[in-house]
mmCIF file of C-alpha atoms and ligand atoms in Angstrom:
data_model
loop_
_atom_site.group_PDB
_atom_site.id
_atom_site.type_symbol
_atom_site.label_atom_id
_atom_site.label_comp_id
_atom_site.label_asym_id
_atom_site.label_seq_id
_atom_site.Cartn_x
_atom_site.Cartn_y
_atom_site.Cartn_z
ATOM 1 C CA MET C 145 68.835 171.475 107.910
ATOM 2 C CA THR C 146 69.527 168.495 105.923
ATOM 3 C CA LEU C 147 66.163 166.714 104.876
ATOM 4 C CA LEU C 148 67.700 163.763 103.427
ATOM 5 C CA ALA C 149 70.595 161.391 103.882
ATOM 6 C CA LEU C 150 72.115 158.377 102.380
ATOM 7 C CA HIS C 151 74.932 156.637 104.437
ATOM 8 C CA GLY C 152 76.964 153.920 102.219
ATOM 9 C CA VAL C 153 73.546 152.946 100.208
ATOM 10 C CA SER C 154 74.317 149.725 98.111
ATOM 11 C CA LYS C 155 71.858 147.433 96.014
ATOM 12 C CA SER C 156 72.771 144.558 93.760
ATOM 13 C CA PHE C 157 70.410 142.800 91.470
ATOM 14 C CA GLY C 158 72.126 139.285 91.266
ATOM 15 C CA ALA C 159 75.553 139.936 90.079
ATOM 16 C CA LEU C 160 74.972 143.354 89.004
ATOM 17 C CA LYS C 161 76.097 146.128 92.151
ATOM 18 C CA VAL C 162 73.604 148.973 90.759
ATOM 19 C CA THR C 163 74.140 150.992 93.648
ATOM 20 C CA ASP C 164 77.816 150.954 95.303
ATOM 21 C CA GLY C 165 77.867 152.486 98.636
ATOM 22 C CA ILE C 166 76.171 155.986 98.037
ATOM 23 C CA THR C 167 76.640 158.471 100.522
ATOM 24 C CA LEU C 168 74.968 162.002 99.871
ATOM 25 C CA ALA C 169 73.031 164.787 101.864
ATOM 26 C CA VAL C 170 70.491 167.034 100.930
ATOM 27 C CA THR C 171 69.796 170.214 102.489
ATOM 28 C CA GLU C 172 65.955 171.752 102.997
ATOM 29 C CA GLY C 173 64.798 173.959 100.138
ATOM 30 C CA GLU C 174 67.781 172.758 98.004
ATOM 31 C CA THR C 175 66.990 171.193 94.445
ATOM 32 C CA LEU C 176 69.995 168.624 93.824
ATOM 33 C CA GLY C 177 70.673 167.716 90.118
ATOM 34 C CA ILE C 178 71.746 163.801 89.502
ATOM 35 C CA LEU C 179 73.614 163.001 86.205
ATOM 36 C CA GLY C 180 74.883 160.170 84.712
ATOM 37 C CA PRO C 181 74.797 157.618 81.772
ATOM 38 C CA ASN C 182 72.134 155.358 81.122
ATOM 39 C CA GLY C 183 72.073 152.101 83.255
ATOM 40 C CA ALA C 184 74.251 154.006 85.853
ATOM 41 C CA GLY C 185 71.643 153.835 88.169
ATOM 42 C CA LYS C 186 70.090 156.710 88.892
ATOM 43 C CA THR C 187 66.567 155.478 89.176
ATOM 44 C CA THR C 188 67.426 152.895 91.358
ATOM 45 C CA LEU C 189 68.544 154.959 93.789
ATOM 46 C CA PHE C 190 65.568 156.791 93.433
ATOM 47 C CA ASN C 191 63.631 153.480 94.399
ATOM 48 C CA LEU C 192 65.989 153.318 97.321
ATOM 49 C CA ILE C 193 64.958 156.699 98.281
ATOM 50 C CA SER C 194 61.283 156.226 97.758
ATOM 51 C CA GLY C 195 61.253 152.634 99.214
ATOM 52 C CA ASP C 196 59.997 150.877 95.719
ATOM 53 C CA ALA C 197 63.432 148.959 96.509
ATOM 54 C CA ARG C 198 64.966 147.858 99.830
ATOM 55 C CA VAL C 199 68.750 148.580 100.216
ATOM 56 C CA ASP C 200 71.204 145.749 100.536
ATOM 57 C CA ALA C 201 73.275 147.554 102.874
ATOM 58 C CA GLY C 202 73.429 151.144 104.303
ATOM 59 C CA ARG C 203 70.886 153.556 105.820
ATOM 60 C CA VAL C 204 68.540 156.048 104.545
ATOM 61 C CA GLU C 205 67.035 159.108 106.600
ATOM 62 C CA TYR C 206 64.631 161.421 106.168
ATOM 63 C CA ALA C 207 63.870 164.470 108.527
ATOM 64 C CA GLY C 208 66.232 163.123 111.322
ATOM 65 C CA ARG C 209 64.406 159.724 111.129
ATOM 66 C CA ASP C 210 65.686 156.369 109.710
ATOM 67 C CA VAL C 211 63.296 155.200 107.180
ATOM 68 C CA THR C 212 65.435 152.592 105.495
ATOM 69 C CA ARG C 213 62.532 149.751 106.319
ATOM 70 C CA LEU C 214 59.423 152.059 105.752
ATOM 71 C CA ARG C 215 57.451 150.745 102.997
ATOM 72 C CA PRO C 216 56.784 152.572 100.220
ATOM 73 C CA HIS C 217 53.016 154.347 101.098
ATOM 74 C CA GLN C 218 54.946 155.071 104.634
ATOM 75 C CA ARG C 219 57.631 157.346 102.830
ATOM 76 C CA CYS C 220 55.420 159.043 100.727
ATOM 77 C CA ARG C 221 52.873 159.890 103.902
ATOM 78 C CA ALA C 222 56.090 160.991 105.400
ATOM 79 C CA GLY C 223 56.410 163.613 102.711
ATOM 80 C CA ILE C 224 58.713 161.737 100.078
ATOM 81 C CA GLY C 225 56.718 162.423 96.954
ATOM 82 C CA ARG C 226 58.183 161.082 93.517
ATOM 83 C CA SER C 227 57.423 160.969 89.675
ATOM 84 C CA TYR C 228 57.982 157.970 87.721
ATOM 85 C CA GLN C 229 60.078 158.079 84.250
ATOM 86 C CA VAL C 230 57.267 156.549 82.683
ATOM 87 C CA PRO C 231 53.882 158.139 83.768
ATOM 88 C CA GLN C 232 51.731 155.735 85.857
ATOM 89 C CA PRO C 233 48.424 157.537 85.775
ATOM 90 C CA PHE C 234 45.455 155.247 86.356
ATOM 91 C CA GLY C 235 44.206 155.852 82.500
ATOM 92 C CA HIS C 236 40.325 155.578 82.860
ATOM 93 C CA MET C 237 40.272 157.773 85.695
ATOM 94 C CA SER C 238 39.755 161.186 84.820
ATOM 95 C CA VAL C 239 42.808 164.089 85.553
ATOM 96 C CA PHE C 240 40.769 165.105 88.688
ATOM 97 C CA GLU C 241 40.144 161.778 89.920
ATOM 98 C CA ASN C 242 43.715 160.970 89.488
ATOM 99 C CA LEU C 243 44.872 163.870 92.025
ATOM 100 C CA VAL C 244 42.070 162.973 94.417
ATOM 101 C CA THR C 245 43.388 159.520 94.798
ATOM 102 C CA ALA C 246 46.817 160.571 94.899
ATOM 103 C CA ALA C 247 45.909 163.274 97.807
ATOM 104 C CA CYS C 248 43.722 160.565 99.816
ATOM 105 C CA PHE C 249 46.059 157.494 99.652
ATOM 106 C CA GLY C 250 49.624 158.991 99.459
ATOM 107 C CA GLY C 251 48.724 162.214 101.484
ATOM 108 C CA GLN C 252 46.566 160.904 103.867
ATOM 109 C CA GLN C 253 43.965 164.071 103.160
ATOM 110 C CA ALA C 254 40.193 163.526 104.141
ATOM 111 C CA GLU C 255 38.041 164.023 101.169
ATOM 112 C CA ARG C 256 36.926 167.298 101.302
ATOM 113 C CA GLU C 257 40.996 168.397 101.546
ATOM 114 C CA ALA C 258 41.935 166.312 98.744
ATOM 115 C CA TRP C 259 39.355 167.908 96.627
ATOM 116 C CA GLU C 260 40.834 171.218 97.654
ATOM 117 C CA THR C 261 44.503 170.044 96.724
ATOM 118 C CA ALA C 262 43.505 168.636 93.453
ATOM 119 C CA HIS C 263 41.935 171.870 92.491
ATOM 120 C CA GLU C 264 45.068 174.086 93.501
ATOM 121 C CA VAL C 265 47.208 171.527 91.989
ATOM 122 C CA LEU C 266 45.947 171.386 88.967
ATOM 123 C CA GLY C 267 46.112 175.250 88.837
ATOM 124 C CA GLN C 268 49.780 174.935 89.713
ATOM 125 C CA THR C 269 50.354 172.748 86.918
ATOM 126 C CA GLY C 270 48.416 174.013 83.850
ATOM 127 C CA LEU C 271 45.850 170.986 84.019
ATOM 128 C CA THR C 272 42.870 172.818 84.347
ATOM 129 C CA PRO C 273 41.400 172.623 81.147
ATOM 130 C CA HIS C 274 42.077 168.872 81.221
ATOM 131 C CA ALA C 275 40.356 168.203 84.403
ATOM 132 C CA ASN C 276 37.739 165.706 83.508
ATOM 133 C CA LYS C 277 39.392 164.251 80.652
ATOM 134 C CA PRO C 278 40.423 160.259 81.122
ATOM 135 C CA ALA C 279 44.249 160.394 81.992
ATOM 136 C CA GLY C 280 44.868 158.106 79.129
ATOM 137 C CA GLY C 281 44.025 160.270 76.330
ATOM 138 C CA LEU C 282 46.487 163.034 77.388
ATOM 139 C CA THR C 283 49.714 164.157 75.275
ATOM 140 C CA LEU C 284 53.099 163.665 76.480
ATOM 141 C CA LEU C 285 53.418 167.200 78.022
ATOM 142 C CA ASP C 286 50.246 166.454 79.853
ATOM 143 C CA ARG C 287 50.788 163.337 81.106
ATOM 144 C CA LYS C 288 54.421 164.440 82.246
ATOM 145 C CA ARG C 289 52.288 167.241 83.991
ATOM 146 C CA LEU C 290 50.272 164.805 85.545
ATOM 147 C CA GLU C 291 52.904 162.692 86.964
ATOM 148 C CA LEU C 292 54.138 166.021 88.641
ATOM 149 C CA ALA C 293 51.148 167.043 89.863
ATOM 150 C CA ARG C 294 50.082 163.643 91.213
ATOM 151 C CA ALA C 295 53.389 163.923 93.257
ATOM 152 C CA LEU C 296 52.313 167.199 94.381
ATOM 153 C CA ALA C 297 48.961 166.590 95.372
ATOM 154 C CA THR C 298 50.447 164.325 98.349
ATOM 155 C CA LYS C 299 52.076 167.585 99.636
ATOM 156 C CA PRO C 300 55.697 166.601 99.343
ATOM 157 C CA ARG C 301 58.546 168.248 101.381
ATOM 158 C CA LEU C 302 60.724 166.215 99.113
ATOM 159 C CA LEU C 303 60.196 165.898 95.452
ATOM 160 C CA LEU C 304 62.059 163.083 93.307
ATOM 161 C CA LEU C 305 61.536 163.861 89.930
ATOM 162 C CA ASP C 306 62.488 161.210 87.249
ATOM 163 C CA GLU C 307 63.321 162.536 83.834
ATOM 164 C CA ILE C 308 60.058 164.603 83.909
ATOM 165 C CA ALA C 309 61.501 166.630 80.823
ATOM 166 C CA GLY C 310 62.823 163.755 78.883
ATOM 167 C CA GLY C 311 60.867 163.460 75.136
ATOM 168 C CA LEU C 312 59.333 167.054 75.437
ATOM 169 C CA THR C 313 60.344 169.717 72.848
ATOM 170 C CA GLU C 314 62.242 172.905 74.113
ATOM 171 C CA PRO C 315 59.221 174.937 74.155
ATOM 172 C CA GLU C 316 57.476 172.343 76.114
ATOM 173 C CA ALA C 317 60.306 171.597 78.492
ATOM 174 C CA ALA C 318 60.577 175.330 78.980
ATOM 175 C CA VAL C 319 56.763 175.225 80.484
ATOM 176 C CA LEU C 320 57.853 172.505 82.883
ATOM 177 C CA VAL C 321 60.708 174.311 84.147
ATOM 178 C CA ALA C 322 58.747 177.062 84.812
ATOM 179 C CA GLU C 323 56.519 175.023 86.985
ATOM 180 C CA LEU C 324 58.976 173.434 89.001
ATOM 181 C CA LYS C 325 60.651 176.880 89.376
ATOM 182 C CA ARG C 326 57.471 177.980 91.121
ATOM 183 C CA ILE C 327 57.432 174.980 93.217
ATOM 184 C CA LYS C 328 61.072 175.405 94.106
ATOM 185 C CA ALA C 329 59.966 178.841 95.014
ATOM 186 C CA ARG C 330 57.597 177.564 97.532
ATOM 187 C CA GLY C 331 60.530 175.741 99.484
ATOM 188 C CA VAL C 332 59.966 172.182 98.413
ATOM 189 C CA THR C 333 63.196 169.979 98.073
ATOM 190 C CA MET C 334 64.033 168.235 95.278
ATOM 191 C CA ILE C 335 65.909 165.752 93.534
ATOM 192 C CA TRP C 336 66.051 165.960 89.793
ATOM 193 C CA ILE C 337 67.413 163.228 87.341
ATOM 194 C CA GLU C 338 67.367 164.534 83.874
ATOM 195 C CA HIS C 339 69.161 163.938 80.579
ATOM 196 C CA VAL C 340 67.940 167.407 79.230
ATOM 197 C CA VAL C 341 71.214 169.176 80.988
ATOM 198 C CA HIS C 342 70.350 172.858 79.833
ATOM 199 C CA ALA C 343 66.768 172.000 81.793
ATOM 200 C CA LEU C 344 68.477 170.997 84.932
ATOM 201 C CA LEU C 345 71.106 173.553 84.860
ATOM 202 C CA SER C 346 68.475 176.436 85.074
ATOM 203 C CA LEU C 347 67.545 175.094 88.579
ATOM 204 C CA ALA C 348 70.143 172.550 90.202
ATOM 205 C CA ASP C 349 71.741 174.348 93.486
ATOM 206 C CA ARG C 350 74.133 171.369 93.152
ATOM 207 C CA LEU C 351 74.880 168.470 90.798
ATOM 208 C CA PHE C 352 75.621 164.783 91.826
ATOM 209 C CA VAL C 353 76.919 162.413 89.276
ATOM 210 C CA ILE C 354 77.020 158.751 89.268
ATOM 211 C CA ASN C 355 78.801 156.255 87.031
ATOM 212 C CA PHE C 356 78.351 152.485 87.500
ATOM 213 C CA GLY C 357 76.726 152.925 90.814
ATOM 214 C CA GLN C 358 79.122 155.001 92.324
ATOM 215 C CA GLN C 359 79.419 158.919 92.965
ATOM 216 C CA LEU C 360 81.902 160.509 90.196
ATOM 217 C CA ALA C 361 81.614 163.901 91.149
ATOM 218 C CA GLU C 362 79.255 166.106 93.315
ATOM 219 C CA GLY C 363 79.050 170.184 93.744
ATOM 220 C CA ALA C 364 78.431 173.348 92.041
ATOM 221 C CA PRO C 365 76.760 172.827 88.704
ATOM 222 C CA ARG C 366 79.442 174.563 86.602
ATOM 223 C CA ALA C 367 82.465 173.037 88.284
ATOM 224 C CA VAL C 368 80.911 169.516 87.865
ATOM 225 C CA MET C 369 79.934 170.227 84.315
ATOM 226 C CA ASN C 370 83.545 171.151 83.625
ATOM 227 C CA ASP C 371 84.974 168.550 85.588
ATOM 228 C CA PRO C 372 87.225 166.630 82.694
ATOM 229 C CA GLU C 373 86.236 162.803 84.213
ATOM 230 C CA VAL C 374 82.300 164.111 84.089
ATOM 231 C CA ARG C 375 83.204 165.296 80.261
ATOM 232 C CA ARG C 376 84.573 161.908 79.509
ATOM 233 C CA VAL C 377 82.177 159.775 81.105
ATOM 234 C CA TYR C 378 78.796 161.645 80.308
ATOM 235 C CA MET C 379 79.352 163.448 76.968
ATOM 236 C CA GLY C 380 82.126 161.372 75.581
ATOM 237 C CA ILE C 381 84.577 164.386 75.450
ATOM 238 C CA GLU C 382 88.360 163.151 76.216
ATOM 239 C CA ALA C 383 90.310 166.198 77.293
HETATM 240 N N1 ATP F 417 64.620 145.432 89.098
HETATM 241 C C1 ATP F 417 65.890 145.051 88.607
HETATM 242 N N2 ATP F 417 66.228 143.872 88.065
HETATM 243 C C2 ATP F 417 67.104 143.822 87.444
HETATM 244 N N3 ATP F 417 68.234 144.525 86.981
HETATM 245 C C3 ATP F 417 67.588 145.725 87.084
HETATM 246 C C4 ATP F 417 66.657 146.163 88.195
HETATM 247 N N4 ATP F 417 66.104 147.591 87.995
HETATM 248 C C5 ATP F 417 67.249 147.914 87.334
HETATM 249 N N5 ATP F 417 68.255 147.168 87.116
HETATM 250 C C6 ATP F 417 69.698 146.962 86.356
HETATM 251 O O1 ATP F 417 70.283 148.469 86.696
HETATM 252 C C7 ATP F 417 71.098 149.012 86.089
HETATM 253 C C8 ATP F 417 70.353 150.530 86.246
HETATM 254 O O2 ATP F 417 69.168 150.653 86.064
HETATM 255 P P1 ATP F 417 68.549 152.371 86.390
HETATM 256 O O3 ATP F 417 67.389 151.881 85.872
HETATM 257 O O4 ATP F 417 68.889 152.426 87.875
HETATM 258 O O5 ATP F 417 69.822 153.200 85.652
HETATM 259 P P2 ATP F 417 69.419 154.682 85.148
HETATM 260 O O6 ATP F 417 70.541 155.365 85.348
HETATM 261 O O7 ATP F 417 68.270 155.483 86.037
HETATM 262 O O8 ATP F 417 69.440 154.428 84.022
HETATM 263 P P3 ATP F 417 68.229 155.228 82.577
HETATM 264 O O9 ATP F 417 69.314 156.854 82.488
HETATM 265 O O10 ATP F 417 68.390 154.794 81.619
HETATM 266 O O11 ATP F 417 67.019 155.574 82.912
HETATM 267 C C9 ATP F 417 70.347 148.596 84.639
HETATM 268 O O12 ATP F 417 71.478 147.882 84.305
HETATM 269 C C10 ATP F 417 69.213 147.804 84.750
HETATM 270 O O13 ATP F 417 68.885 146.823 83.782
#
């Protein structure tokens, strides 16, 4: 079943067309990897899916429903959770409080359920030892984990991950990938923008490559990574 469908989605900032007629479908349970050079329009595409930005043209359908005009909190409550490239926790609040807040306001859970969710997500993301620490004092890995945990606390059916492995060391990225594999195994549909290609390839069922706001390639990961045009644009390798 198709969980998310984009139909000819476009977005410009002034004269700059950042998303240019993207059409894309994501099946329930699938992990779609998104690749593209810096400034290709990947984060903007996430913003159009999550509602952080409005489309100029085209349609966003989620779970069989047109969500193009819904606001970000409405899309979140419908099951679209996301992490941001730059972690955005409430720095003065504890890790636990951040998760309860996400569960209450993003996931519309009553206080008791939100507490249970926060405990569960702490365990899933390895954050239990840091539950009572202020979020602002966490290491980069733990801030990334919290970013993931906050999205999970909203109980998403579709999870958008924006460069969640960026800036991590190899062993840290491996820890994060193991966590993402467990989330995938629970049936959560994921779209993951990532420049750490080997991490992405360890999870993605399919790749979608964007260049100048347009689809450059799409398909099975190995085939896409061997595509001469992808190698030229993304890796700078001439055939
Ligand atoms: N709100 C905005 N106003 C003006 N320009 C914007 C805005 N958001 C993004 N842009 C521009 O749109 C282009 C695409 O940005 P976007 O962040 O979507 O790219 P990206 O593919 O995610 O890049 P990166 O890999 O560096 O994160 C860039 O040139 C960026 O400067």
